[in-house]
Amino acid sequence: MANMKKTLGLAALTTALMALPAFAADAPKLDAGDTAWMMTSSALVLFMTLPGLALFYGGMVRTKNMLSVLMQCSLITGLVMVLWTLYGYSMAFGETSGALAPYWGGLGKAFLHGVSMNSVSGTIPEYVFFVFQMTFAVITPALIIGAFVERVKLSGLMLFVGLWVTFVYFPIAHMVWGGDGLFFAKGAMDFAGGTVVHINAGIAGFVGCLVIGKRIGYGKENMAPHSVTMTMIGASILWVGWFGFNAGSALAANGTAGLAMINTFIATGAALLSWSATEALVRGKASMLGAASGMVAGLVAITPACGFVGPIGGLILGLLVSPICFFFVTTVKSKFGYDDSLDVFGVHCVGGIVGALFTGIFAAASLGGVGYAEGQTMGGQFMVQVEAVVTTLIWSGVGSFILYKIADAVFGMRVDADSEREGLDITSHGEVAYHY
Amino acid sequence: MANMKKTLGLAALTTALMALPAFAADAPKLDAGDTAWMMTSSALVLFMTLPGLALFYGGMVRTKNMLSVLMQCSLITGLVMVLWTLYGYSMAFGETSGALAPYWGGLGKAFLHGVSMNSVSGTIPEYVFFVFQMTFAVITPALIIGAFVERVKLSGLMLFVGLWVTFVYFPIAHMVWGGDGLFFAKGAMDFAGGTVVHINAGIAGFVGCLVIGKRIGYGKENMAPHSVTMTMIGASILWVGWFGFNAGSALAANGTAGLAMINTFIATGAALLSWSATEALVRGKASMLGAASGMVAGLVAITPACGFVGPIGGLILGLLVSPICFFFVTTVKSKFGYDDSLDVFGVHCVGGIVGALFTGIFAAASLGGVGYAEGQTMGGQFMVQVEAVVTTLIWSGVGSFILYKIADAVFGMRVDADSEREGLDITSHGEVAYHY
Amino acid sequence: MANMKKTLGLAALTTALMALPAFAADAPKLDAGDTAWMMTSSALVLFMTLPGLALFYGGMVRTKNMLSVLMQCSLITGLVMVLWTLYGYSMAFGETSGALAPYWGGLGKAFLHGVSMNSVSGTIPEYVFFVFQMTFAVITPALIIGAFVERVKLSGLMLFVGLWVTFVYFPIAHMVWGGDGLFFAKGAMDFAGGTVVHINAGIAGFVGCLVIGKRIGYGKENMAPHSVTMTMIGASILWVGWFGFNAGSALAANGTAGLAMINTFIATGAALLSWSATEALVRGKASMLGAASGMVAGLVAITPACGFVGPIGGLILGLLVSPICFFFVTTVKSKFGYDDSLDVFGVHCVGGIVGALFTGIFAAASLGGVGYAEGQTMGGQFMVQVEAVVTTLIWSGVGSFILYKIADAVFGMRVDADSEREGLDITSHGEVAYHY
Amino acid sequence: MKLIIAAIKPFKLEEVREALTAIGVRGMMVTEIKGFGSQSGHTEIYRGAEYAVNFVPKVKLEIVVSDGLADQVVETIQTTAKTDKIGDGKIFVLDVASAVRVRTGETNEDAL
Amino acid sequence: MKLIIAAIKPFKLEEVREALTAIGVRGMMVTEIKGFGSQSGHTEIYRGAEYAVNFVPKVKLEIVVSDGLADQVVETIQTTAKTDKIGDGKIFVLDVASAVRVRTGETNEDAL
Amino acid sequence: MKLIIAAIKPFKLEEVREALTAIGVRGMMVTEIKGFGSQSGHTEIYRGAEYAVNFVPKVKLEIVVSDGLADQVVETIQTTAKTDKIGDGKIFVLDVASAVRVRTGETNEDAL
Ligand SMILES: Nc1ncnc2c1ncn2[C@@H]1O[C@H](COP(=O)(O)OP(=O)(O)O)[C@@H](O)[C@H]1O
Ligand SMILES: Nc1ncnc2c1ncn2[C@@H]1O[C@H](COP(=O)(O)OP(=O)(O)O)[C@@H](O)[C@H]1O
Ligand SMILES: Nc1ncnc2c1ncn2[C@@H]1O[C@H](COP(=O)(O)OP(=O)(O)O)[C@@H](O)[C@H]1O
């Protein structure tokens, strides 16, 4: 998301942004309207994870694993909130000096040290800024699990998540969003976290499904979603919540938020349509699961772009992303045979990359976008975007691999075969989802 | 919804409204509080359609058609968003001159031409005004499908919806809400779209179920709702989302929005109770499906009234509407034998008419309402309301009939008998909703 | 919730609060940002009841009683809204004089007499204040039903609820929140209604399950939740909606709201984790139902505390509450053998008491809280909290007992054994929840 | 006594039940089953994965009747459940050694 | 060997299973069924539409036992499942020609 | 003709169906059941309440074949469904008196 400093940085270069009243004020002062919107946005982003993402994913697994998915999302939520409070916020948004300053924010704000009810961040209470950012830290690792549900071991997963947010997410968040962060200087455009959240989680999931291996019976047994209804509810909630994610990333209720919002509507509607159209062309029938996948693909792709591209750019981006993701979740996945169970890679990583790259293009003022920083060209910006994507893929890919191995060595990352057969709900949680 | 011009027009006549600070400002200037509320409202109205309406309807069909309902709502959402962006917004809210100006807004704002991040509409970004209005355009055709689910053909339906929004919805929206619109001059009171949305969709659905015909087995086989739970979830989400629909129609976070909100609470609670009381009296038992129906009936009836009548007027309107709708969905429907499967006519059209007519009465200052335009009497206003209702019924009824026939000729509006028996989920979408 | 007067009262004593701009203004004037937040909050609290609480509870009962739970929540919503409009608001927030003034607000505002679109309460329309408070009055009796679902008789329940809000809830709300209320003078700290809502409902439920008796087959037959998925959805919605409940209780979008919000996030995340950890330690497995219970326990405990304690205090409170509630719903309940079916006592009453008492401790400025009123000490405040808790337990416990007996004498509070066996959905409502 | 087992199309259940009641059948057990036979199933596709579902939803009736009534029951089912389309179902008849009514302990034909 | 088929009230399942275990039954198959009999169903109304549901939820047990045990099984079910109310259920006994245990290939009484 | 009733592990269904098709079985009825046997169930805990679930999900096949095919069907099921773990299931064979195809009225072996 565009934190204050970042937005101010870009604003200096973009006349459009300078006209907004919010930026006219010199000394930051709490604004009730902005605060209202950011509290709403924070609630919306939590809503995305619980129950949004949990249902989107949960609907796609078999009944016997439903609760394990809901539970993994819930526990990740609790764990990351606690870690964020203890040191995560400080690592990501604290300020430190010295050689490590580009990589983390230090521990100065650990345990919310020095932050009070009267602390203000931009025009909103710092507490609200804290929770808004926290909801991003929560959903990112929750996204990862889609790649290896139905077989992952809970203790190993929780250890992995604790390590991953500490060594991958918090540092990357600092590098991208922290005013003195490493990537910030390079001028990569990522309005609401396409890189930090989606590419990051997508590649971590991909590595995870390779490390953990395929489900027993994969490709042979029927692994049809146990409730496409739940998946549709989840996707819809994701859409609604994503307005908080994207328009909330303006950190104010202003014209930029309005731009992020209109894009989050139009690109998603377009992606929904184009996924369905692709299915109709390729298979003769458009499925609800496809439409839900299209919604999410559109949301992912517009995330980095939503505050930079114009609505027609958003529309085109939405139309483009679905066929590309469709190609990955059908052709590419089946060709290489990895079991990325709920297509975290095919939708989040690929959709995130498509979004990041096209942001570099559609941000051009000539294409209806807000324009580039002074002196930057489309080609130049595109290369910056490529660099940001590649760096994230490598950092998160390699980091995740190491952390999976550690968690695997300590607790194991996979349940035994009998438990997998019987289902994680009974074997890991001692309960079953439905008694109709 | 009360667009700026309209509200200002009424405000000139109503001292109550003149007192509001929002209207004191001369030059429109972005207000963060109003923007926060309108972004929230836009998200809420999308929430009404996905997953609200989709679940409300989907719960009432048989399992084998669940996904088809969810899918129809999703695809309509995507399609109308794209059309709204391309030309719908311009047709409805653009400005044009000449003889056709009362009927449409021209194509001056097609592709969002001339609208930028800095464009302001009232006190909110025009982008936010755009998306708020878009969510209304989305839900209206989605409401229609309830009349003929479980047998409608997807391709025919999508063609119909594309034509219908273009030739029925966008023009009516312009006529009612556009400052130079035909009906606007007549002074019809419709705060949040009872006419444009509910009567319009209700009559279109009614014509649709007559054109398409009854479901196979209608009246003989058990067509009980496959999940009243989903219907209840959907109705609840509709209620929550409707605060965006109604209070958002004030286009600001002010006293008028507060009035719309209190009415949306009280009328709905009253209608829920009175539907249940009616059932208890007539049948000895009050059902959850009835309570959910009552909620929706109350919401529909209060829609035109919510910014004009006082809370006690709203309470009475809520108490009245349910028994009337109950009479239509039970006695009238079974007497005439049409298969309006989910009672789009009986709830939306009838409820909308009840609301429109009583708005003309309860708006009287003597009855706690905001009062009429200068020189208008209760009788006079009532006749204006009747005229608006009848005009909409005819325009939409006839227009829809023609468009159904066109869509039927091109793609067909109904699936074949075997597909209907087997269920649309498998035959139209190649998937099934549940694998428990 | 902290109504204006109360907050002002405390503010006078607390330098921290005095710094907030909202309190600098002399004459109350409508603020669009505050209004936006309070309308959002009102919608969120309705969302908590419908469908949040209804699903949280409904998922835990057997299929045959699902609709009865949804229906009880719905009917209570409608009934309390109507009563609140007729006289409840006046009783709770009206102003009267004389000896009874500490106990009720009179009938001066019955039927919303004297309240108009232009009435302002603090910085928001009084209509919005009205609906926000109404949503609290709605959810409290709905909470009670969890103690005796699956056997309660609808007519008796509705009579009980009507009596209960009139003679227990409205007076207690006045005593606690009314500026001239009895308890107000004593200085009890209860930010968002831990006493009025949770302890109050919890003890009423407890008395109810004793009066009504155990379910047939309790302890012998399998009474496993019919859908833990629905319970998880409900708990998640409760969490999201609770931001309206807690942060909305600041009645403005300011730093206090931000504090309430951060606590509502962190305490809940911590409680979710600590319930799961407790289960893992005691039983070897952490369940989804447990995590959902932990969420709710955390939300309940933080309710009185959220505007007074610091985030680390909130974190610790969250960690503490779950093991205590766990002990009550497992050991204590099975030891005494009462059938508090969905643990209204064990979670809401016990959690509410834990929250109320710890509020008295963690509010200390030395522990990161906002500090006590001038001259108050930690020990002194703790005793005030104890007194408030005990008074509520007695008032509500005794009052509820009498009202159950009246309702039982008039209509009966329990269905006959055959109806209970067959399930309330068919026997009380004439429908069944699912036809898969 | 005979046990008659029939697999029929689900939407025919109500009609068959009425027809059987008319000829004096007083009880039966009905189960939702997945039928496999010459009627082909359908294909479901979820993202990349394609599943051929070879089973078709059917309803199974199990009816115990006296020997005398058995033929008539079989015939009634056959004529009522028939739609002349593939997948209409099958009827099987087995011998029953004895029957008991739980409520009264009555046995054999008295138990039906 | 005999196949004993019983339709009983669902809430009696656990009790019956325990009673049967006590007399030496070591296996059974349990199916949720819709029962039709003299116990009447109920009416559901959804908005205008009224549906008479003639079926009542029952549980069907299928148990194969040696001939020697069969009578005792029938009696145990009858006495345990009995509530003296209409709809308590029926028990039918059929002859079984042979039995096999999948895991070991053991046959007939050894397979049970 | 024989009625072959088999209770097997659910994930073996597809494999068994294919194996049976290969030897000429052209139809069957499949039901999801709860099995009780030596394979133990599991325990579920919901807040305070602990439930021992003694049943294990199984799939029941019912197949009517000509007498000649019966042995081969039993053998095929036995070898295909076998995993050598407890709970693999049972196969029972009963005599069938007659069969009818609903669509055509064909009887006995012609009906299969
Ligand atoms: N040999 C069999 N044993 C048991 N059930 C059978 C057998 N053959 C068919 N059935 C049942 O009868 C149903 C209809 O059979 P099918 O072969 O599809 O159609 P038809 O009877 O019209 O030729 C199947 O779905 C299955 O449930
Ligand atoms: N002739 C029959 N064949 C098969 N099952 C039967 C038969 N008669 C009754 N049943 C089963 O037994 C159950 C109980 O029978 P019912 O006639 O209602 O009660 P009762 O046995 O007390 O007279 C029915 O619901 C049905 O499942
Ligand atoms: N006597 C029986 N009658 C009917 N079904 C049985 C019987 N014994 C076992 N079954 C069925 O076979 C399944 C497997 O039996 P079980 O005893 O668990 O394993 P195994 O056959 O490997 O010893 C059971 O779940 C049950 O469905």
GROMACS .gro file of N, CA, C and O in nm, chain B residues 16 31 33-34 37 63 224-230 232 236 239-240 243 253 255 259 261-262 265-266 269 272 276 285-289 291 311 434 436, chain C residues 32-33 36 39-40 46 50-51 66-67 70-71 74-75 78 81 85 112 117-118 127 130-131 134-135 230 426-431 433-436:
model
  292
  452ALA      N    1  -3.630   2.195   0.622
  452ALA     CA    2  -3.552   2.096   0.694
  452ALA      C    3  -3.420   2.068   0.625
  452ALA      O    4  -3.313   2.069   0.687
  467ASP      N    5  -1.537   1.613   0.033
  467ASP     CA    6  -1.541   1.597   0.178
  467ASP      C    7  -1.503   1.454   0.211
  467ASP      O    8  -1.563   1.358   0.160
  469GLY      N    9  -1.540   1.281   0.484
  469GLY     CA   10  -1.643   1.205   0.553
  469GLY      C   11  -1.747   1.153   0.455
  469GLY      O   12  -1.786   1.035   0.459
  470ASP      N   13  -1.794   1.240   0.367
  470ASP     CA   14  -1.891   1.196   0.267
  470ASP      C   15  -1.831   1.091   0.176
  470ASP      O   16  -1.896   0.991   0.141
  473TRP      N   17  -1.815   0.757   0.347
  473TRP     CA   18  -1.945   0.692   0.351
  473TRP      C   19  -1.985   0.638   0.214
  473TRP      O   20  -2.038   0.527   0.203
  499THR      N   21  -3.103  -2.812  -0.541
  499THR     CA   22  -2.956  -2.825  -0.543
  499THR      C   23  -2.900  -2.825  -0.683
  499THR      O   24  -2.796  -2.765  -0.709
  660ALA      N   25  -3.901  -2.764  -0.308
  660ALA     CA   26  -3.864  -2.694  -0.185
  660ALA      C   27  -3.723  -2.638  -0.195
  660ALA      O   28  -3.639  -2.693  -0.264
  661PRO      N   29  -3.699  -2.526  -0.130
  661PRO     CA   30  -3.567  -2.462  -0.128
  661PRO      C   31  -3.460  -2.561  -0.084
  661PRO      O   32  -3.482  -2.636   0.010
  662HIS      N   33  -3.346  -2.559  -0.150
  662HIS     CA   34  -3.245  -2.658  -0.110
  662HIS      C   35  -3.171  -2.613   0.015
  662HIS      O   36  -3.110  -2.695   0.084
  663SER      N   37  -3.174  -2.486   0.047
  663SER     CA   38  -3.107  -2.441   0.170
  663SER      C   39  -3.168  -2.310   0.218
  663SER      O   40  -3.129  -2.202   0.173
  664VAL      N   41  -3.261  -2.321   0.310
  664VAL     CA   42  -3.320  -2.200   0.367
  664VAL      C   43  -3.212  -2.123   0.444
  664VAL      O   44  -3.217  -2.001   0.455
  665THR      N   45  -3.112  -2.194   0.491
  665THR     CA   46  -2.999  -2.128   0.557
  665THR      C   47  -2.934  -2.026   0.463
  665THR      O   48  -2.909  -1.911   0.501
  666MET      N   49  -2.906  -2.068   0.340
  666MET     CA   50  -2.845  -1.975   0.244
  666MET      C   51  -2.939  -1.858   0.215
  666MET      O   52  -2.893  -1.744   0.200
  668MET      N   53  -3.152  -1.729   0.417
  668MET     CA   54  -3.148  -1.639   0.533
  668MET      C   55  -3.019  -1.558   0.534
  668MET      O   56  -3.020  -1.438   0.562
  672SER      N   57  -3.011  -1.150   0.507
  672SER     CA   58  -2.940  -1.068   0.607
  672SER      C   59  -2.838  -0.978   0.540
  672SER      O   60  -2.823  -0.861   0.575
  675TRP      N   61  -3.006  -0.694   0.379
  675TRP     CA   62  -3.040  -0.590   0.476
  675TRP      C   63  -2.919  -0.501   0.507
  675TRP      O   64  -2.924  -0.378   0.498
  676VAL      N   65  -2.809  -0.566   0.542
  676VAL     CA   66  -2.688  -0.490   0.576
  676VAL      C   67  -2.644  -0.404   0.458
  676VAL      O   68  -2.614  -0.286   0.471
  679PHE      N   69  -2.826  -0.062   0.360
  679PHE     CA   70  -2.793   0.067   0.422
  679PHE      C   71  -2.709   0.150   0.325
  679PHE      O   72  -2.723   0.273   0.320
  689ALA      N   73  -2.277   1.190   0.416
  689ALA     CA   74  -2.298   1.140   0.551
  689ALA      C   75  -2.360   1.252   0.634
  689ALA      O   76  -2.291   1.322   0.708
  691GLY      N   77  -2.772   1.433   0.784
  691GLY     CA   78  -2.899   1.402   0.848
  691GLY      C   79  -2.994   1.325   0.758
  691GLY      O   80  -3.069   1.239   0.805
  695LEU      N   81  -3.171   0.974   0.831
  695LEU     CA   82  -3.313   0.944   0.817
  695LEU      C   83  -3.333   0.818   0.733
  695LEU      O   84  -3.410   0.727   0.769
  697MET      N   85  -3.132   0.583   0.696
  697MET     CA   86  -3.083   0.467   0.770
  697MET      C   87  -3.183   0.421   0.876
  697MET      O   88  -3.212   0.302   0.887
  698ILE      N   89  -3.235   0.513   0.953
  698ILE     CA   90  -3.328   0.472   1.059
  698ILE      C   91  -3.451   0.405   0.996
  698ILE      O   92  -3.500   0.303   1.047
  701PHE      N   93  -3.379   0.053   0.894
  701PHE     CA   94  -3.382  -0.038   1.008
  701PHE      C   95  -3.526  -0.071   1.048
  701PHE      O   96  -3.567  -0.188   1.055
  702ILE      N   97  -3.601   0.033   1.077
  702ILE     CA   98  -3.730   0.011   1.142
  702ILE      C   99  -3.832  -0.053   1.050
  702ILE      O  100  -3.903  -0.146   1.089
  705GLY      N  101  -3.747  -0.424   1.014
  705GLY     CA  102  -3.780  -0.500   1.133
  705GLY      C  103  -3.931  -0.520   1.145
  705GLY      O  104  -3.979  -0.630   1.178
  708LEU      N  105  -4.055  -0.774   0.877
  708LEU     CA  106  -4.017  -0.908   0.918
  708LEU      C  107  -4.120  -0.962   1.017
  708LEU      O  108  -4.172  -1.073   1.003
  712SER      N  109  -4.422  -1.260   0.955
  712SER     CA  110  -4.429  -1.376   1.045
  712SER      C  111  -4.564  -1.381   1.115
  712SER      O  112  -4.622  -1.489   1.132
  721LYS      N  113  -4.811  -2.129   1.184
  721LYS     CA  114  -4.667  -2.136   1.203
  721LYS      C  115  -4.598  -2.026   1.123
  721LYS      O  116  -4.635  -2.001   1.009
  722ALA      N  117  -4.498  -1.965   1.182
  722ALA     CA  118  -4.419  -1.866   1.110
  722ALA      C  119  -4.291  -1.932   1.062
  722ALA      O  120  -4.223  -1.998   1.140
  723SER      N  121  -4.259  -1.916   0.935
  723SER     CA  122  -4.142  -1.983   0.880
  723SER      C  123  -4.025  -1.887   0.863
  723SER      O  124  -4.043  -1.766   0.852
  724MET      N  125  -3.905  -1.944   0.859
  724MET     CA  126  -3.785  -1.863   0.835
  724MET      C  127  -3.789  -1.806   0.695
  724MET      O  128  -3.750  -1.691   0.673
  725LEU      N  129  -3.836  -1.885   0.599
  725LEU     CA  130  -3.844  -1.832   0.463
  725LEU      C  131  -3.938  -1.712   0.460
  725LEU      O  132  -3.915  -1.614   0.390
  727ALA      N  133  -3.996  -1.505   0.718
  727ALA     CA  134  -3.929  -1.392   0.782
  727ALA      C  135  -3.830  -1.328   0.686
  727ALA      O  136  -3.819  -1.204   0.678
  747PRO      N  137  -3.971   0.813   1.084
  747PRO     CA  138  -3.954   0.675   1.130
  747PRO      C  139  -4.084   0.604   1.164
  747PRO      O  140  -4.096   0.484   1.145
  870TYR      N  141  -2.228  -2.925  -0.464
  870TYR     CA  142  -2.182  -2.987  -0.339
  870TYR      C  143  -2.134  -3.130  -0.361
  870TYR      O  144  -2.199  -3.209  -0.429
  872TYR      N  145  -2.058  -3.356  -0.070
  872TYR     CA  146  -2.039  -3.376   0.075
  872TYR      C  147  -1.988  -3.516   0.103
  872TYR      O  148  -2.004  -3.605   0.023
  904ALA      N  149  -1.922   1.494   0.927
  904ALA     CA  150  -1.949   1.391   0.826
  904ALA      C  151  -1.864   1.267   0.850
  904ALA      O  152  -1.910   1.154   0.830
  905GLY      N  153  -1.739   1.284   0.893
  905GLY     CA  154  -1.653   1.169   0.918
  905GLY      C  155  -1.704   1.084   1.031
  905GLY      O  156  -1.712   0.961   1.021
  908ALA      N  157  -2.017   0.914   0.912
  908ALA     CA  158  -1.987   0.801   0.824
  908ALA      C  159  -1.949   0.679   0.907
  908ALA      O  160  -1.998   0.568   0.883
  911MET      N  161  -2.257   0.535   1.099
  911MET     CA  162  -2.350   0.461   1.015
  911MET      C  163  -2.291   0.325   0.979
  911MET      O  164  -2.358   0.222   0.984
  912THR      N  165  -2.162   0.326   0.947
  912THR     CA  166  -2.095   0.199   0.920
  912THR      C  167  -2.103   0.108   1.043
  912THR      O  168  -2.133  -0.011   1.032
  918LEU      N  169  -2.565  -0.465   1.328
  918LEU     CA  170  -2.675  -0.549   1.280
  918LEU      C  171  -2.619  -0.676   1.217
  918LEU      O  172  -2.670  -0.786   1.239
  922LEU      N  173  -2.753  -1.058   1.252
  922LEU     CA  174  -2.802  -1.124   1.131
  922LEU      C  175  -2.704  -1.102   1.019
  922LEU      O  176  -2.691  -0.990   0.973
  923PRO      N  177  -2.635  -1.199   0.974
  923PRO     CA  178  -2.647  -1.339   1.012
  923PRO      C  179  -2.542  -1.387   1.113
  923PRO      O  180  -2.542  -1.505   1.144
  938MET      N  181  -3.193  -2.609   1.302
  938MET     CA  182  -3.120  -2.497   1.244
  938MET      C  183  -3.210  -2.375   1.223
  938MET      O  184  -3.179  -2.265   1.266
  939LEU      N  185  -3.320  -2.396   1.154
  939LEU     CA  186  -3.404  -2.281   1.120
  939LEU      C  187  -3.464  -2.216   1.243
  939LEU      O  188  -3.485  -2.095   1.246
  942LEU      N  189  -3.212  -1.964   1.358
  942LEU     CA  190  -3.209  -1.847   1.269
  942LEU      C  191  -3.335  -1.763   1.289
  942LEU      O  192  -3.331  -1.640   1.290
  943MET      N  193  -3.446  -1.832   1.305
  943MET     CA  194  -3.574  -1.764   1.317
  943MET      C  195  -3.585  -1.688   1.449
  943MET      O  196  -3.636  -1.576   1.454
  946SER      N  197  -3.395  -1.379   1.415
  946SER     CA  198  -3.463  -1.284   1.326
  946SER      C  199  -3.581  -1.218   1.395
  946SER      O  200  -3.598  -1.096   1.388
  947LEU      N  201  -3.662  -1.299   1.460
  947LEU     CA  202  -3.782  -1.243   1.524
  947LEU      C  203  -3.745  -1.151   1.640
  947LEU      O  204  -3.809  -1.048   1.661
  950GLY      N  205  -3.658  -0.819   1.490
  950GLY     CA  206  -3.775  -0.739   1.453
  950GLY      C  207  -3.849  -0.685   1.574
  950GLY      O  208  -3.883  -0.566   1.581
  953MET      N  209  -3.657  -0.409   1.766
  953MET     CA  210  -3.655  -0.283   1.690
  953MET      C  211  -3.785  -0.206   1.707
  953MET      O  212  -3.786  -0.085   1.725
  957THR      N  213  -3.831   0.150   1.915
  957THR     CA  214  -3.890   0.269   1.853
  957THR      C  215  -4.006   0.320   1.937
  957THR      O  216  -4.019   0.441   1.961
  984LEU      N  217  -4.024   0.835   1.918
  984LEU     CA  218  -3.927   0.931   1.866
  984LEU      C  219  -3.977   1.074   1.874
  984LEU      O  220  -3.938   1.161   1.794
  989MET      N  221  -3.476   1.485   1.175
  989MET     CA  222  -3.360   1.469   1.089
  989MET      C  223  -3.248   1.565   1.128
  989MET      O  224  -3.132   1.541   1.099
  990ASN      N  225  -3.285   1.676   1.192
  990ASN     CA  226  -3.184   1.775   1.227
  990ASN      C  227  -3.132   1.762   1.370
  990ASN      O  228  -3.041   1.834   1.410
  999TYR      N  229  -3.067   1.037   1.490
  999TYR     CA  230  -3.120   0.915   1.428
  999TYR      C  231  -3.012   0.807   1.421
  999TYR      O  232  -3.040   0.688   1.435
 1002PHE      N  233  -2.956   0.674   1.763
 1002PHE     CA  234  -3.070   0.587   1.791
 1002PHE      C  235  -3.049   0.447   1.733
 1002PHE      O  236  -3.065   0.347   1.803
 1003VAL      N  237  -3.013   0.440   1.607
 1003VAL     CA  238  -3.000   0.306   1.546
 1003VAL      C  239  -2.879   0.232   1.601
 1003VAL      O  240  -2.883   0.110   1.618
 1006MET      N  241  -2.982   0.091   1.913
 1006MET     CA  242  -3.084  -0.011   1.889
 1006MET      C  243  -3.019  -0.145   1.857
 1006MET      O  244  -3.066  -0.251   1.902
 1007THR      N  245  -2.911  -0.142   1.780
 1007THR     CA  246  -2.848  -0.269   1.744
 1007THR      C  247  -2.793  -0.341   1.867
 1007THR      O  248  -2.786  -0.463   1.868
 1102MET      N  249  -2.058  -2.321   0.940
 1102MET     CA  250  -2.147  -2.208   0.968
 1102MET      C  251  -2.105  -2.137   1.097
 1102MET      O  252  -2.111  -2.014   1.106
 1298ILE      N  253  -3.944  -2.840   1.179
 1298ILE     CA  254  -4.070  -2.889   1.125
 1298ILE      C  255  -4.185  -2.854   1.219
 1298ILE      O  256  -4.289  -2.803   1.175
 1299THR      N  257  -4.166  -2.877   1.348
 1299THR     CA  258  -4.283  -2.865   1.435
 1299THR      C  259  -4.318  -2.720   1.468
 1299THR      O  260  -4.434  -2.688   1.486
 1300SER      N  261  -4.219  -2.630   1.475
 1300SER     CA  262  -4.253  -2.491   1.506
 1300SER      C  263  -4.263  -2.403   1.382
 1300SER      O  264  -4.328  -2.299   1.385
 1301HIS      N  265  -4.193  -2.442   1.274
 1301HIS     CA  266  -4.188  -2.351   1.160
 1301HIS      C  267  -4.237  -2.413   1.029
 1301HIS      O  268  -4.248  -2.343   0.928
 1302GLY      N  269  -4.260  -2.544   1.032
 1302GLY     CA  270  -4.317  -2.608   0.913
 1302GLY      C  271  -4.225  -2.614   0.793
 1302GLY      O  272  -4.270  -2.616   0.678
 1303GLU      N  273  -4.097  -2.619   0.816
 1303GLU     CA  274  -4.003  -2.623   0.704
 1303GLU      C  275  -3.876  -2.694   0.751
 1303GLU      O  276  -3.856  -2.714   0.870
 1305ALA      N  277  -3.437  -2.715   0.692
 1305ALA     CA  278  -3.329  -2.625   0.648
 1305ALA      C  279  -3.269  -2.665   0.514
 1305ALA      O  280  -3.240  -2.580   0.432
 1306TYR      N  281  -3.251  -2.795   0.493
 1306TYR     CA  282  -3.176  -2.838   0.375
 1306TYR      C  283  -3.249  -2.947   0.299
 1306TYR      O  284  -3.299  -3.042   0.358
 1307HIS      N  285  -3.254  -2.934   0.169
 1307HIS     CA  286  -3.295  -3.043   0.080
 1307HIS      C  287  -3.183  -3.062  -0.021
 1307HIS      O  288  -3.189  -3.008  -0.131
 1308TYR      N  289  -3.080  -3.135   0.020
 1308TYR     CA  290  -2.967  -3.150  -0.074
 1308TYR      C  291  -2.999  -3.256  -0.178
 1308TYR      O  292  -3.080  -3.343  -0.156
   0.00000   0.00000   0.00000
